[in-house]
CSV table of C-alpha atoms and ligand atoms in Angstrom, one decimal:
chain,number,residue,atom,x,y,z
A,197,UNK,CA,-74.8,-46.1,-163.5
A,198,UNK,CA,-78.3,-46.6,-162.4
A,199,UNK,CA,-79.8,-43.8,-159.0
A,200,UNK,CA,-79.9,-45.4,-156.3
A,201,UNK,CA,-82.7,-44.3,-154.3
A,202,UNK,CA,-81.9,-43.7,-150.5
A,203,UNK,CA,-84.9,-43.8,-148.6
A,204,UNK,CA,-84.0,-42.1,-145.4
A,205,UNK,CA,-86.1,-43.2,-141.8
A,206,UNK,CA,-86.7,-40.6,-139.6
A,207,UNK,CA,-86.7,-41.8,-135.7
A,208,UNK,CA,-90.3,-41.5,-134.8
A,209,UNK,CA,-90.1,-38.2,-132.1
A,210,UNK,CA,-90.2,-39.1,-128.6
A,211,UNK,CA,-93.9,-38.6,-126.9
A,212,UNK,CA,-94.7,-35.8,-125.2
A,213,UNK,CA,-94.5,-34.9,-121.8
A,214,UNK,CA,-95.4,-32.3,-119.2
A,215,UNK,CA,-93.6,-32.2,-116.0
A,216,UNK,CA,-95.6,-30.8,-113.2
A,217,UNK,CA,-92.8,-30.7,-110.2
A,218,UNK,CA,-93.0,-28.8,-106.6
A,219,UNK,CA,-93.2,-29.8,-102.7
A,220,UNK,CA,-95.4,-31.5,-101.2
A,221,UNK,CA,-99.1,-31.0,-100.9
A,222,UNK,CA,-99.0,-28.4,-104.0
A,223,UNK,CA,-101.7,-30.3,-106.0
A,224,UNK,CA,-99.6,-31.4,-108.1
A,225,UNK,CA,-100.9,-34.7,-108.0
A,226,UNK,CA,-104.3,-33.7,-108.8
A,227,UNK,CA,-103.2,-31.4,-111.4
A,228,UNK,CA,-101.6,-33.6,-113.0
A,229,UNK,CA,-104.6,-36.3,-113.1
A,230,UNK,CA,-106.5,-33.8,-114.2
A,231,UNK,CA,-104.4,-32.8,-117.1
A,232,UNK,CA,-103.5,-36.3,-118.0
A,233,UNK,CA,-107.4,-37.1,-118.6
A,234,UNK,CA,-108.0,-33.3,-120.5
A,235,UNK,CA,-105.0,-35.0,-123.3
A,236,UNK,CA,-105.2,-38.6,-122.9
A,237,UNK,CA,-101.7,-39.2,-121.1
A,238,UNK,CA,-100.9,-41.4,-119.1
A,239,UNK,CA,-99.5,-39.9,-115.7
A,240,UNK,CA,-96.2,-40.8,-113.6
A,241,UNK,CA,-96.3,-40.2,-109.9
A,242,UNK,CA,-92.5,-40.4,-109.5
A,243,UNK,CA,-92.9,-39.6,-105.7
A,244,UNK,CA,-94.8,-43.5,-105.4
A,245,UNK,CA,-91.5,-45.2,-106.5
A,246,UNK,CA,-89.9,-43.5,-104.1
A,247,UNK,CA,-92.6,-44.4,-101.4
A,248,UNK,CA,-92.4,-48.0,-102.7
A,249,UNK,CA,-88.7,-48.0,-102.4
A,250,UNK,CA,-89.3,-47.2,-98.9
A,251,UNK,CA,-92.2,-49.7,-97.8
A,252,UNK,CA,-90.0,-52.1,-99.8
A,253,UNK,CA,-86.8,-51.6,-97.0
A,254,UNK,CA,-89.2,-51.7,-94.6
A,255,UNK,CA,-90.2,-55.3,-95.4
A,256,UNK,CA,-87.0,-56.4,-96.3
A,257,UNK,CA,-85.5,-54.9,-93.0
A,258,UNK,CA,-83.1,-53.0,-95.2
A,259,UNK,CA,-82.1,-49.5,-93.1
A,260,UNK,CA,-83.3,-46.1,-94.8
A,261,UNK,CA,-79.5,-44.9,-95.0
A,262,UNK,CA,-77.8,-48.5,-96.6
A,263,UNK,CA,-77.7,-46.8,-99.7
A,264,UNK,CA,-75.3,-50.1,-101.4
A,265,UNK,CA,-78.7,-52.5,-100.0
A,266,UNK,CA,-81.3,-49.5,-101.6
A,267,UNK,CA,-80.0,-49.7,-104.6
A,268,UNK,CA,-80.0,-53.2,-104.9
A,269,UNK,CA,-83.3,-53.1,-103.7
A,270,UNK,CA,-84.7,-49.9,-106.6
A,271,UNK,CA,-83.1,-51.9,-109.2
A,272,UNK,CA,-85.4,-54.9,-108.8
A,273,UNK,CA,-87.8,-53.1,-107.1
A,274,UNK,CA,-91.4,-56.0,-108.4
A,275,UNK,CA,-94.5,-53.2,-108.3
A,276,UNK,CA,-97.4,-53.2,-111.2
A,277,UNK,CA,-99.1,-50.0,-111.3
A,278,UNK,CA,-102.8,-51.6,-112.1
A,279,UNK,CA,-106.5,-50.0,-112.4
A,280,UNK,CA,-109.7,-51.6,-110.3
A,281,UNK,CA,-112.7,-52.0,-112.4
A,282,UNK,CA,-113.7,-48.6,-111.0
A,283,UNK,CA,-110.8,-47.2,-113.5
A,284,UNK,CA,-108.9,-46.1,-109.9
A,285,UNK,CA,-104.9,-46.7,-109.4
A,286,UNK,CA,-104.1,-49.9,-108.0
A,287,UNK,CA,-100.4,-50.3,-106.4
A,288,UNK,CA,-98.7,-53.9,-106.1
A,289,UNK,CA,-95.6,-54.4,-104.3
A,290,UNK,CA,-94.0,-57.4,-104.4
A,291,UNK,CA,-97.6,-59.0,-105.1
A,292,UNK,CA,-99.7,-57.4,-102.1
A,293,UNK,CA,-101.9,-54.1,-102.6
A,294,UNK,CA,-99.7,-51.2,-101.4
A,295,UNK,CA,-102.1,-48.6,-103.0
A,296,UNK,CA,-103.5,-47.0,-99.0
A,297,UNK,CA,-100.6,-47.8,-97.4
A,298,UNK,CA,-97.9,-46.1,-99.3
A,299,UNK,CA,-100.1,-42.5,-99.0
A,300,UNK,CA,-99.3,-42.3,-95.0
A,301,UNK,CA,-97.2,-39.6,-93.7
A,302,UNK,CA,-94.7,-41.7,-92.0
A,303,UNK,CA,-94.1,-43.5,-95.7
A,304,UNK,CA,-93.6,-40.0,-97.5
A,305,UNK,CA,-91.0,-39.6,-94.5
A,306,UNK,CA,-89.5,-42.1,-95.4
A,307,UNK,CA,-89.5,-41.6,-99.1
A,308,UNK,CA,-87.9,-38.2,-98.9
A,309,UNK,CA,-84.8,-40.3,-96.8
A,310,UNK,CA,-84.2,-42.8,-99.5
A,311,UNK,CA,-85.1,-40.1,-101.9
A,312,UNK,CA,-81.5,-38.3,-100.8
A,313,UNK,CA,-79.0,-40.7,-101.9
A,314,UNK,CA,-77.7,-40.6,-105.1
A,315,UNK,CA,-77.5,-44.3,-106.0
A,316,UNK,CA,-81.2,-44.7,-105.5
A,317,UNK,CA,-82.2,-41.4,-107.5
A,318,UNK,CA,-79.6,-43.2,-110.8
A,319,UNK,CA,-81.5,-46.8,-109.9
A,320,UNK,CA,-84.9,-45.3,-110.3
A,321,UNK,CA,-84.0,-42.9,-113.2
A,322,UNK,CA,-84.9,-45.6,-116.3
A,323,UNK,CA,-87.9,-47.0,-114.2
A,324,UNK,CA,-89.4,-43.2,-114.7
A,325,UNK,CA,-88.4,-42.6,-118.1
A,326,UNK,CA,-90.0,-45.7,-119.4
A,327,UNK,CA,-93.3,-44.1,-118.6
A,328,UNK,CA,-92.8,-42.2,-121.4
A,329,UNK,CA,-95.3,-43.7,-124.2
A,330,UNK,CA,-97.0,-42.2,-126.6
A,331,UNK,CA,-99.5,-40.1,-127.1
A,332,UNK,CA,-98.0,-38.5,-124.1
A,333,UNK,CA,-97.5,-38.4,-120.3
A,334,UNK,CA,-97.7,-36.1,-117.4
A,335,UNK,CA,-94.8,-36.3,-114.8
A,336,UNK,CA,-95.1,-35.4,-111.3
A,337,UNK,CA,-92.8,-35.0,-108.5
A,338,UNK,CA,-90.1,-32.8,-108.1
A,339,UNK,CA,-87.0,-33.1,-110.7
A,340,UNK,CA,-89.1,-34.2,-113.5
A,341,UNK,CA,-88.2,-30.7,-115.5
A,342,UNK,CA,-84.5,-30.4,-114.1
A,343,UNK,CA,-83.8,-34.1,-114.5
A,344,UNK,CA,-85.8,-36.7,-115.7
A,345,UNK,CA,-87.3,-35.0,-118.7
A,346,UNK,CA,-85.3,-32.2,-119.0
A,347,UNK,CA,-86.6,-31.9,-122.9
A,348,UNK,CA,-90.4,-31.6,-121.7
A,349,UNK,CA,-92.1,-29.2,-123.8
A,350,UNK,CA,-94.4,-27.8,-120.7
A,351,UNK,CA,-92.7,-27.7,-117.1
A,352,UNK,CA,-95.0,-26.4,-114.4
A,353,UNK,CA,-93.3,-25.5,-111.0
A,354,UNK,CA,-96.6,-25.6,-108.6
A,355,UNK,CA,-96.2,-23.8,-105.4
A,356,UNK,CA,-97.7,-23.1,-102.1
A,357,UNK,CA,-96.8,-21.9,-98.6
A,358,UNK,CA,-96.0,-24.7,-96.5
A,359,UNK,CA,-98.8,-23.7,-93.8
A,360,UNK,CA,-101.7,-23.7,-97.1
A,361,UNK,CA,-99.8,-26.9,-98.3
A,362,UNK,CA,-100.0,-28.6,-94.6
A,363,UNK,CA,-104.3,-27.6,-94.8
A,364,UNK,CA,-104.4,-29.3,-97.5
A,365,UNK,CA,-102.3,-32.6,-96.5
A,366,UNK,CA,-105.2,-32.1,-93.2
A,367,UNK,CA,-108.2,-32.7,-95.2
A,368,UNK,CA,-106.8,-35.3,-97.0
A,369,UNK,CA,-105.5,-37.6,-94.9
A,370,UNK,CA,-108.9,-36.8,-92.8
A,371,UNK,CA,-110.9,-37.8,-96.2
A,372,UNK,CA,-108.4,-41.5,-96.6
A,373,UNK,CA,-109.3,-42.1,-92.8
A,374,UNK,CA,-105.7,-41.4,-91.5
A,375,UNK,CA,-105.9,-39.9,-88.1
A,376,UNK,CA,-103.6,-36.2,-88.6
A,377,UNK,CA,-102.2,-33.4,-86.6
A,378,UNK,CA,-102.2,-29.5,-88.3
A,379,UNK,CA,-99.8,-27.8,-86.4
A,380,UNK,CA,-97.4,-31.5,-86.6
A,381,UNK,CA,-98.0,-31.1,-90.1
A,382,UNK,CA,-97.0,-27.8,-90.9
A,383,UNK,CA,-93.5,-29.0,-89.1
A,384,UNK,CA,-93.3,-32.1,-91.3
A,385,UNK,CA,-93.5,-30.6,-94.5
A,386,UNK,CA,-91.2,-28.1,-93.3
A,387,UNK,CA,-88.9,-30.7,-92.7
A,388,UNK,CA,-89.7,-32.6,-95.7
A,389,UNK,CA,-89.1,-29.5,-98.0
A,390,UNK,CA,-85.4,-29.1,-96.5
A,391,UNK,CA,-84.5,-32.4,-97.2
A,392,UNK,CA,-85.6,-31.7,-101.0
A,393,UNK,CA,-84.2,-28.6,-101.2
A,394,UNK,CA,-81.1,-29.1,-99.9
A,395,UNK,CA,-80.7,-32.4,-101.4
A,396,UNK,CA,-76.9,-32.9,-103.0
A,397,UNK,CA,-78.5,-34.5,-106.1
A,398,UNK,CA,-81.7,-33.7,-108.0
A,399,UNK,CA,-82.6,-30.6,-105.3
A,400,UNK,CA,-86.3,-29.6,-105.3
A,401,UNK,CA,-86.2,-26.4,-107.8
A,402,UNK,CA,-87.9,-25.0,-110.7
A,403,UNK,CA,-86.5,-25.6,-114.4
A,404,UNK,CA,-85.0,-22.5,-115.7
A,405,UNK,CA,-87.8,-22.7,-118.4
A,406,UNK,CA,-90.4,-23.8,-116.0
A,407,UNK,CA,-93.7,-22.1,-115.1
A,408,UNK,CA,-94.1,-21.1,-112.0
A,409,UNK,CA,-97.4,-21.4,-110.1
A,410,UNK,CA,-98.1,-20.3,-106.8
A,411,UNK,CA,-101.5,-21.6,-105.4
A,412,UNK,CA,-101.7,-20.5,-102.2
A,413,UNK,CA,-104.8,-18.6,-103.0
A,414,UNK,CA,-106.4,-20.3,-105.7
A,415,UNK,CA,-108.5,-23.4,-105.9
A,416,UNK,CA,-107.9,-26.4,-107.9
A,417,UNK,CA,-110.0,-25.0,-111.0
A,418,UNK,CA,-108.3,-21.9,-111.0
A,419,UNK,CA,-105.1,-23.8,-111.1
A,420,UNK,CA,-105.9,-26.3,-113.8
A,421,UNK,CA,-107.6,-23.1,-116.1
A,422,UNK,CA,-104.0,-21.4,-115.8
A,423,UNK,CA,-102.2,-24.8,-117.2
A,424,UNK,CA,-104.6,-24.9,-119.6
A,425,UNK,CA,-103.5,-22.0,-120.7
A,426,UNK,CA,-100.0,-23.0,-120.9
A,427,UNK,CA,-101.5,-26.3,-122.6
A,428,UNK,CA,-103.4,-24.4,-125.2
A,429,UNK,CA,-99.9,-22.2,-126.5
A,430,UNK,CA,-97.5,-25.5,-127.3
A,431,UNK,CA,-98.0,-26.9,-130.4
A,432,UNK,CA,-97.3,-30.3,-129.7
A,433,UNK,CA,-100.3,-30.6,-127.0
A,434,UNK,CA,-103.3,-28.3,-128.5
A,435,UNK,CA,-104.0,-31.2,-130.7
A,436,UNK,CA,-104.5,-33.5,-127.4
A,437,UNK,CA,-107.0,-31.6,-125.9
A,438,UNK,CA,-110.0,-33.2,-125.7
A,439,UNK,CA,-113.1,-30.7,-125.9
B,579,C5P,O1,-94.7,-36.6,-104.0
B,579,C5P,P1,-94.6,-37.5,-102.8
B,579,C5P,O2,-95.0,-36.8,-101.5
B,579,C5P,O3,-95.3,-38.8,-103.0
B,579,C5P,O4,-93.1,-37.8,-102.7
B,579,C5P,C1,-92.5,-38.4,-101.5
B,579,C5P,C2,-91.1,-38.0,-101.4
B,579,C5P,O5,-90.3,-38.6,-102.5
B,579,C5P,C3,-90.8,-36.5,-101.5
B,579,C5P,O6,-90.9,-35.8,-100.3
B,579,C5P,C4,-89.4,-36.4,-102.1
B,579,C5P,O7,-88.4,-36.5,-101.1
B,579,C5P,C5,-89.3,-37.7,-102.9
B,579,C5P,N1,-89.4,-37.4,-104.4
B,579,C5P,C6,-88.3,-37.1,-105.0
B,579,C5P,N2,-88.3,-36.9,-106.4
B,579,C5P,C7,-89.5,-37.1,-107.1
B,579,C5P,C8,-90.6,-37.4,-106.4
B,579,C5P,C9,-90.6,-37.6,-105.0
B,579,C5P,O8,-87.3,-36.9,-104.4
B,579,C5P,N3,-89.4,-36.9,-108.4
């Protein structure tokens, strides 16, 4: 009887990723640009789907608590996440440049409304998850470490006090030539942070294993130094970082 020779395939292992979740106006967003471009990954702002989502019901006349119509609508939800020639983001919904309007405050209102129900959160779950591609990706929004990618090997929780967070949101918006109110601010993210919090599904917390970051009183480079620092002790992202 002649060996037979069994030539066993191992599943190639799934890219990595490092979830960078917290409220609003953290710099998470920048963070996680940042990072992406230090290890090559490609990012996921998981908070635009959910701001497309909204824009979407708002052109289809579709009501921001019909969660049945929502869901419909996530599942087929037609955006392309593109670059400009200039290497920046470029959003397309449903063929027409989204990539301005979707930052507004009264959009991330509305995101955080359809954000809430649960059938929208299970329609939008695979759409996130596919970003994952190798060599890697960074996630941001706010249950990327509890829920999306729960086996991330790096889960940053970034944090700030809602009035440093509301500053922030301030000089933005002033910078993207939205007009903005401070003091309306500070109420809105207030508002907005309850709703994620207090969610039933998916609530706005930090991972048990996740890092937690408060940045009230530290600038962005402070911020992306003490990741880095995280970066540098996992394994499976030192060989990412590019010098
Ligand atoms: O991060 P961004 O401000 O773009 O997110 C808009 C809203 O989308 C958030 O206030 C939140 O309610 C919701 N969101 C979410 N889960 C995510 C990302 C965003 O519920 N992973």
């Amino acid at each position: 009887m002649s060996a037979e020779v069994v030539k066993v395939v191992m599943p190639p292992s799934p890219a990595p990723v490092v979830a960078i979740d917290g409220p609003s106006g953290s710099g998470k967003g920048t963070i996680a640009h940042r990072l992406a471009a230090l290890l090559g990954f490609e990012v996921l702002d998981s908070g635009s789907l959910y701001r497309l989502l909204a824009l979407a019901a708002l052109h289809h006349g579709v009501s921001l608590d019909n969660e049945a119509a929502l869901e419909v609508l996530a599942g087929h939800l037609d955006v392309q996440f593109l670059q400009n020639d200039d290497g920046e983001a470029v959003i397309i919904l449903e063929g027409e440049d989204v990539t301005t309007e979707i930052r507004s405050e009264e959009m991330g209102r509305a995101a955080s409304m359809v954000a809430a129900l649960p059938a929208v959160r299970a329609a939008l779950l695979q759409r996130q998850q596919a970003f994952r591609e190798q060599p890697g990706l960074v996630a941001d929004g706010r249950d990327m470490g509890t829920v999306v990618f729960t086996d991330a090997c790096l889960k940053i929780f970034l944090t700030a006090t809602a009035e440093a967070r509301a500053e922030r949101r301030y000089k933005q918006l002033l910078e993207k030539g939205f007009s903005a109110s401070l003091p309306a601010l500070i109420d809105d993210i207030r508002a907005r942070d309850d709703r994620d919090i207090n969610r039933a599904v998916a609530p706005l917390k930090p991972a048990d294993d996740a890092i937690v970051l408060d940045s009230t009183r530290l600038g962005i480079e402070e911020v992306l130094a003490r990741v880095m620092r995280e970066v540098e002790q996992i394994p499976g992202l030192q060989r990412h970082i590019k010098s």
